[in-house]
CSV table of C-alpha atoms and ligand atoms in Angstrom, one decimal:
chain,number,residue,atom,x,y,z
V,1,UNK,CA,0.0,0.0,0.1
V,2,UNK,CA,1.0,3.8,-0.8
V,3,UNK,CA,1.1,5.6,2.4
V,4,UNK,CA,3.4,8.2,0.0
V,5,UNK,CA,0.0,10.6,-0.4
V,6,UNK,CA,-1.0,10.2,2.9
V,7,UNK,CA,1.9,11.3,5.0
V,8,UNK,CA,3.0,14.3,2.3
V,9,UNK,CA,-1.1,15.7,2.7
V,10,UNK,CA,-0.5,14.9,7.0
V,11,UNK,CA,2.5,16.8,6.8
V,12,UNK,CA,1.1,20.0,4.7
V,13,UNK,CA,-1.4,19.9,6.8
V,14,UNK,CA,1.0,20.3,10.1
V,15,UNK,CA,2.5,22.9,8.0
V,16,UNK,CA,-0.1,25.3,7.8
V,17,UNK,CA,-0.4,25.3,11.4
V,18,UNK,CA,2.6,27.0,11.3
V,19,UNK,CA,3.3,29.0,8.2
V,20,UNK,CA,1.5,31.9,8.9
V,21,UNK,CA,3.5,33.1,11.7
V,22,UNK,CA,6.4,33.8,8.9
V,23,UNK,CA,3.7,37.0,7.3
V,24,UNK,CA,2.5,38.0,10.5
V,25,UNK,CA,5.7,38.5,11.3
V,26,UNK,CA,8.0,40.2,8.7
V,27,UNK,CA,4.0,42.3,7.2
V,28,UNK,CA,2.8,42.6,10.6
V,29,UNK,CA,6.2,43.6,12.1
V,30,UNK,CA,6.6,47.1,10.9
V,31,UNK,CA,3.3,47.6,12.3
V,32,UNK,CA,3.8,46.2,15.6
V,33,UNK,CA,7.6,45.3,16.4
V,34,UNK,CA,7.0,43.1,19.2
V,35,UNK,CA,6.2,40.8,16.4
V,36,UNK,CA,9.2,40.0,16.0
V,37,UNK,CA,10.2,38.9,18.9
V,38,UNK,CA,8.9,35.7,17.6
V,39,UNK,CA,12.6,35.3,15.8
V,40,UNK,CA,14.4,34.9,18.6
V,41,UNK,CA,11.5,32.6,20.0
V,42,UNK,CA,11.6,30.1,16.8
V,43,UNK,CA,16.0,30.5,17.3
V,44,UNK,CA,15.3,29.0,21.4
V,45,UNK,CA,12.8,26.5,19.9
V,46,UNK,CA,14.6,25.3,17.2
V,47,UNK,CA,17.9,24.8,19.2
V,48,UNK,CA,16.8,23.2,22.0
V,49,UNK,CA,14.6,20.6,19.9
V,50,UNK,CA,18.0,20.0,18.3
V,51,UNK,CA,19.4,18.5,21.4
V,52,UNK,CA,17.1,15.8,21.1
V,53,UNK,CA,15.9,15.3,17.6
V,54,UNK,CA,18.5,16.9,15.4
V,55,UNK,CA,16.4,19.2,12.9
V,56,UNK,CA,13.0,18.3,13.1
V,57,UNK,CA,12.0,22.2,13.9
V,58,UNK,CA,12.8,22.8,10.6
V,59,UNK,CA,10.3,20.3,8.9
V,60,UNK,CA,7.0,21.7,9.8
V,61,UNK,CA,7.8,23.5,13.8
V,62,UNK,CA,9.1,26.9,11.8
V,63,UNK,CA,7.3,29.0,10.4
V,64,UNK,CA,9.7,29.1,7.7
V,65,UNK,CA,10.3,26.1,6.6
V,66,UNK,CA,6.7,25.8,6.5
V,67,UNK,CA,6.4,28.7,4.6
V,68,UNK,CA,8.7,27.5,1.5
V,69,UNK,CA,7.1,24.1,1.4
V,70,UNK,CA,3.6,25.4,1.4
V,71,UNK,CA,4.4,28.3,-0.9
V,72,UNK,CA,7.6,29.4,-2.4
V,73,UNK,CA,7.6,25.8,-3.7
V,74,UNK,CA,4.6,26.7,-6.2
V,75,UNK,CA,7.4,28.9,-8.0
V,76,UNK,CA,10.9,27.9,-7.5
V,77,UNK,CA,12.1,26.0,-9.8
V,78,UNK,CA,13.2,22.9,-8.3
V,79,UNK,CA,16.4,22.4,-8.6
V,80,UNK,CA,19.7,20.9,-7.4
V,81,UNK,CA,20.7,23.3,-4.1
V,82,UNK,CA,24.3,25.4,-5.2
V,83,UNK,CA,27.1,22.9,-3.0
V,84,UNK,CA,28.2,26.4,-1.8
V,85,UNK,CA,25.6,26.9,0.2
V,86,UNK,CA,26.5,23.7,1.5
V,87,UNK,CA,30.0,24.8,2.5
V,88,UNK,CA,30.8,24.5,6.1
V,89,UNK,CA,32.5,27.6,5.7
V,90,UNK,CA,29.5,29.3,4.4
V,91,UNK,CA,27.7,28.3,6.7
V,92,UNK,CA,29.5,29.8,9.7
V,93,UNK,CA,30.3,32.2,7.4
V,94,UNK,CA,26.2,33.6,7.5
V,95,UNK,CA,26.0,32.5,11.3
V,96,UNK,CA,29.3,35.0,11.4
V,97,UNK,CA,27.4,37.8,9.7
V,98,UNK,CA,24.1,37.3,11.8
V,99,UNK,CA,25.2,37.2,14.5
V,100,UNK,CA,27.7,40.5,13.9
V,101,UNK,CA,24.1,42.2,13.1
V,102,UNK,CA,21.6,41.3,16.2
V,103,UNK,CA,25.0,41.6,18.8
V,104,UNK,CA,25.9,45.5,17.0
V,105,UNK,CA,22.5,46.1,16.5
V,106,UNK,CA,20.3,45.3,19.4
V,107,UNK,CA,23.4,47.3,21.9
V,108,UNK,CA,22.4,50.4,19.6
V,109,UNK,CA,17.5,49.8,20.5
V,110,UNK,CA,18.4,48.9,24.2
V,111,UNK,CA,16.7,49.5,26.2
V,112,UNK,CA,13.6,50.2,23.4
V,113,UNK,CA,11.2,47.5,23.2
V,114,UNK,CA,10.2,48.5,20.0
V,115,UNK,CA,13.8,49.4,19.4
V,116,UNK,CA,14.8,45.8,19.3
V,117,UNK,CA,11.7,44.1,18.1
V,118,UNK,CA,12.7,46.5,15.2
V,119,UNK,CA,15.8,45.0,14.8
V,120,UNK,CA,14.4,41.4,14.7
V,121,UNK,CA,12.3,42.3,12.2
V,122,UNK,CA,14.1,44.0,9.6
V,123,UNK,CA,17.0,40.6,10.6
V,124,UNK,CA,13.4,38.0,9.6
V,125,UNK,CA,11.9,41.0,6.9
V,126,UNK,CA,16.3,41.5,4.5
V,127,UNK,CA,16.7,37.2,5.7
V,128,UNK,CA,13.4,36.1,4.2
V,129,UNK,CA,14.2,38.1,0.7
V,130,UNK,CA,17.1,36.2,0.3
V,131,UNK,CA,15.3,32.9,0.8
V,132,UNK,CA,12.9,34.3,-1.8
V,133,UNK,CA,15.3,35.5,-4.3
V,134,UNK,CA,17.6,32.6,-4.3
V,135,UNK,CA,14.8,29.9,-3.9
V,136,UNK,CA,13.0,30.6,-7.0
V,137,UNK,CA,16.0,29.8,-9.2
V,138,UNK,CA,17.3,26.9,-7.2
V,139,UNK,CA,15.5,25.5,-4.8
V,140,UNK,CA,12.8,25.9,-2.0
V,141,UNK,CA,14.7,25.2,0.9
V,142,UNK,CA,17.2,27.2,-0.5
V,143,UNK,CA,17.5,28.7,3.2
V,144,UNK,CA,17.4,26.0,4.9
V,145,UNK,CA,21.2,24.7,4.2
V,146,UNK,CA,22.8,27.8,5.8
V,147,UNK,CA,19.7,28.6,8.1
V,148,UNK,CA,21.9,29.6,11.4
V,149,UNK,CA,19.3,27.9,13.6
V,150,UNK,CA,19.9,24.8,10.8
V,151,UNK,CA,23.4,25.1,11.5
V,152,UNK,CA,23.3,24.6,14.6
V,153,UNK,CA,20.4,22.0,15.1
V,154,UNK,CA,22.9,20.4,12.6
V,155,UNK,CA,25.9,20.3,14.8
V,156,UNK,CA,23.9,20.0,17.9
V,157,UNK,CA,21.8,17.1,16.3
V,158,UNK,CA,24.5,14.8,15.4
V,159,UNK,CA,23.5,11.1,16.5
V,160,UNK,CA,19.9,12.4,17.3
V,161,UNK,CA,17.0,10.4,16.1
V,162,UNK,CA,19.2,9.0,13.1
V,163,UNK,CA,18.1,8.3,9.8
V,164,UNK,CA,19.0,4.2,9.4
V,165,UNK,CA,19.3,2.7,6.1
V,166,UNK,CA,19.6,-1.5,5.3
V,167,UNK,CA,21.6,-3.5,2.6
V,168,UNK,CA,18.0,-4.4,1.3
V,169,UNK,CA,17.8,-0.8,-0.7
V,170,UNK,CA,18.6,-1.8,-4.3
V,171,UNK,CA,19.6,2.2,-5.2
V,172,UNK,CA,16.1,2.8,-7.9
V,173,UNK,CA,16.3,6.3,-6.4
V,174,UNK,CA,12.6,6.6,-5.1
V,175,UNK,CA,13.4,8.7,-2.2
V,176,UNK,CA,15.2,11.3,-4.3
V,177,UNK,CA,12.2,12.9,-5.8
V,178,UNK,CA,10.2,13.4,-2.0
V,179,UNK,CA,13.6,14.6,0.1
V,180,UNK,CA,12.7,18.9,1.2
V,181,UNK,CA,16.5,19.2,1.4
V,182,UNK,CA,18.6,17.1,-1.1
V,183,UNK,CA,20.2,14.3,0.9
V,184,UNK,CA,20.9,10.7,-1.2
V,185,UNK,CA,20.6,8.2,1.3
V,186,UNK,CA,21.5,5.5,-0.9
V,187,UNK,CA,24.5,6.4,-1.0
V,188,UNK,CA,25.1,5.1,2.4
V,189,UNK,CA,23.7,1.5,1.3
V,190,UNK,CA,25.4,-0.8,3.3
V,191,UNK,CA,26.9,-4.1,1.8
V,192,UNK,CA,26.1,-6.5,4.4
V,193,UNK,CA,23.3,-6.5,6.7
V,194,UNK,CA,23.7,-4.2,8.7
V,195,UNK,CA,21.5,-0.8,8.9
V,196,UNK,CA,24.0,2.3,8.8
V,197,UNK,CA,23.4,5.2,9.8
V,198,UNK,CA,23.4,7.6,7.8
V,199,UNK,CA,25.6,11.2,8.5
V,200,UNK,CA,23.3,13.3,7.2
V,201,UNK,CA,22.8,16.0,10.4
V,202,UNK,CA,21.0,18.2,7.5
V,203,UNK,CA,18.3,15.6,7.5
V,204,UNK,CA,15.2,17.9,8.8
V,205,UNK,CA,13.3,14.1,9.6
V,206,UNK,CA,10.3,14.8,7.3
V,207,UNK,CA,9.6,11.0,7.0
V,208,UNK,CA,9.2,10.7,3.4
V,209,UNK,CA,11.1,8.9,2.1
V,210,UNK,CA,11.0,6.2,4.8
V,211,UNK,CA,7.8,6.3,3.2
V,212,UNK,CA,8.6,6.3,-0.7
V,213,UNK,CA,11.3,3.8,-0.8
V,214,UNK,CA,9.6,1.0,-2.4
V,215,UNK,CA,12.5,-1.8,-0.4
V,216,UNK,CA,11.5,-0.4,3.4
V,217,UNK,CA,14.9,0.0,3.4
V,218,UNK,CA,14.8,3.4,5.5
V,219,UNK,CA,13.4,4.0,9.0
V,220,UNK,CA,15.0,6.3,12.5
V,221,UNK,CA,16.3,4.5,14.6
V,222,UNK,CA,14.8,6.3,17.7
V,223,UNK,CA,17.6,5.1,20.8
V,224,UNK,CA,20.9,5.5,18.4
V,225,UNK,CA,23.1,7.0,20.9
V,226,UNK,CA,26.2,6.3,18.8
V,227,UNK,CA,28.5,9.1,16.7
V,228,UNK,CA,28.0,9.0,12.9
V,229,UNK,CA,29.0,6.5,10.4
V,230,UNK,CA,28.6,3.6,12.7
V,231,UNK,CA,27.0,-0.1,12.6
V,232,UNK,CA,24.3,-0.7,14.4
N,1,SF4,S1,13.7,4.3,-2.2
N,1,SF4,FE1,14.6,3.3,-0.8
N,1,SF4,S2,15.4,1.6,-2.1
N,1,SF4,FE2,14.7,3.5,-3.6
N,1,SF4,S3,17.2,4.4,-3.7
N,1,SF4,FE3,15.7,5.4,-1.6
N,1,SF4,S4,16.5,3.9,0.1
N,1,SF4,FE4,17.3,2.8,-1.7
N,2,SF4,S1,16.4,12.2,4.7
N,2,SF4,FE1,14.5,11.4,4.1
N,2,SF4,S2,13.6,12.0,6.6
N,2,SF4,FE2,15.5,13.2,6.0
N,2,SF4,S3,15.2,15.5,5.1
N,2,SF4,FE3,15.1,14.3,3.0
N,2,SF4,S4,12.5,12.8,3.0
N,2,SF4,FE4,13.0,13.7,5.3
């Protein structure tokens, strides 16, 4: 039985619960700067969840990620995300830029509640525009490969709730068509019978590849506490 359509529908419904927070903060924030505080709240939540489930936040709890999937995907060309955006140095560069902006602008706005809210709204607006402009000609989840919260989730979530692949994978690549972050799971197919941890910590834990796999070769390992690439 093909369970993929139902899984996609369920995921979209969950994303629908949260996507509206992004336009609310970006558009409404210019009138009500207090809405800008949704940004640090989301950052704290995303980083906190990473300790237990990696980038689970990014799949459907993140208002921006949900907006990318529900809205931006309709106009994105859905091409391969350029390797530059997956480069660790590039991710660190983006994180440093954003931290520098925050730590220089927030003290200047202090102690104005609205002033600091405007700093967050400005940052949210600029990064949303960047995500849209780069996401249309490449892939709608382009921003998610170098988003600082995602980068923190990548680092803090190593080994948390990992995806496993077994040797029953026949490299049909059907899972490639559903992965929002374009991970090639089949390249980690083990030769022997032991399942193998896929060392891709940008995985959003959406589970769509599990539903798409006709060989039932993929699954999450819920009690895995080891290091990446290690057999279990
Ligand atoms: S869909 Fe399953 S069998 Fe096909 S490449 Fe992906 S993991 Fe392997
Ligand atoms: S690897 Fe699978 S679970 Fe992870 S983001 Fe891609 S489709 Fe979702």
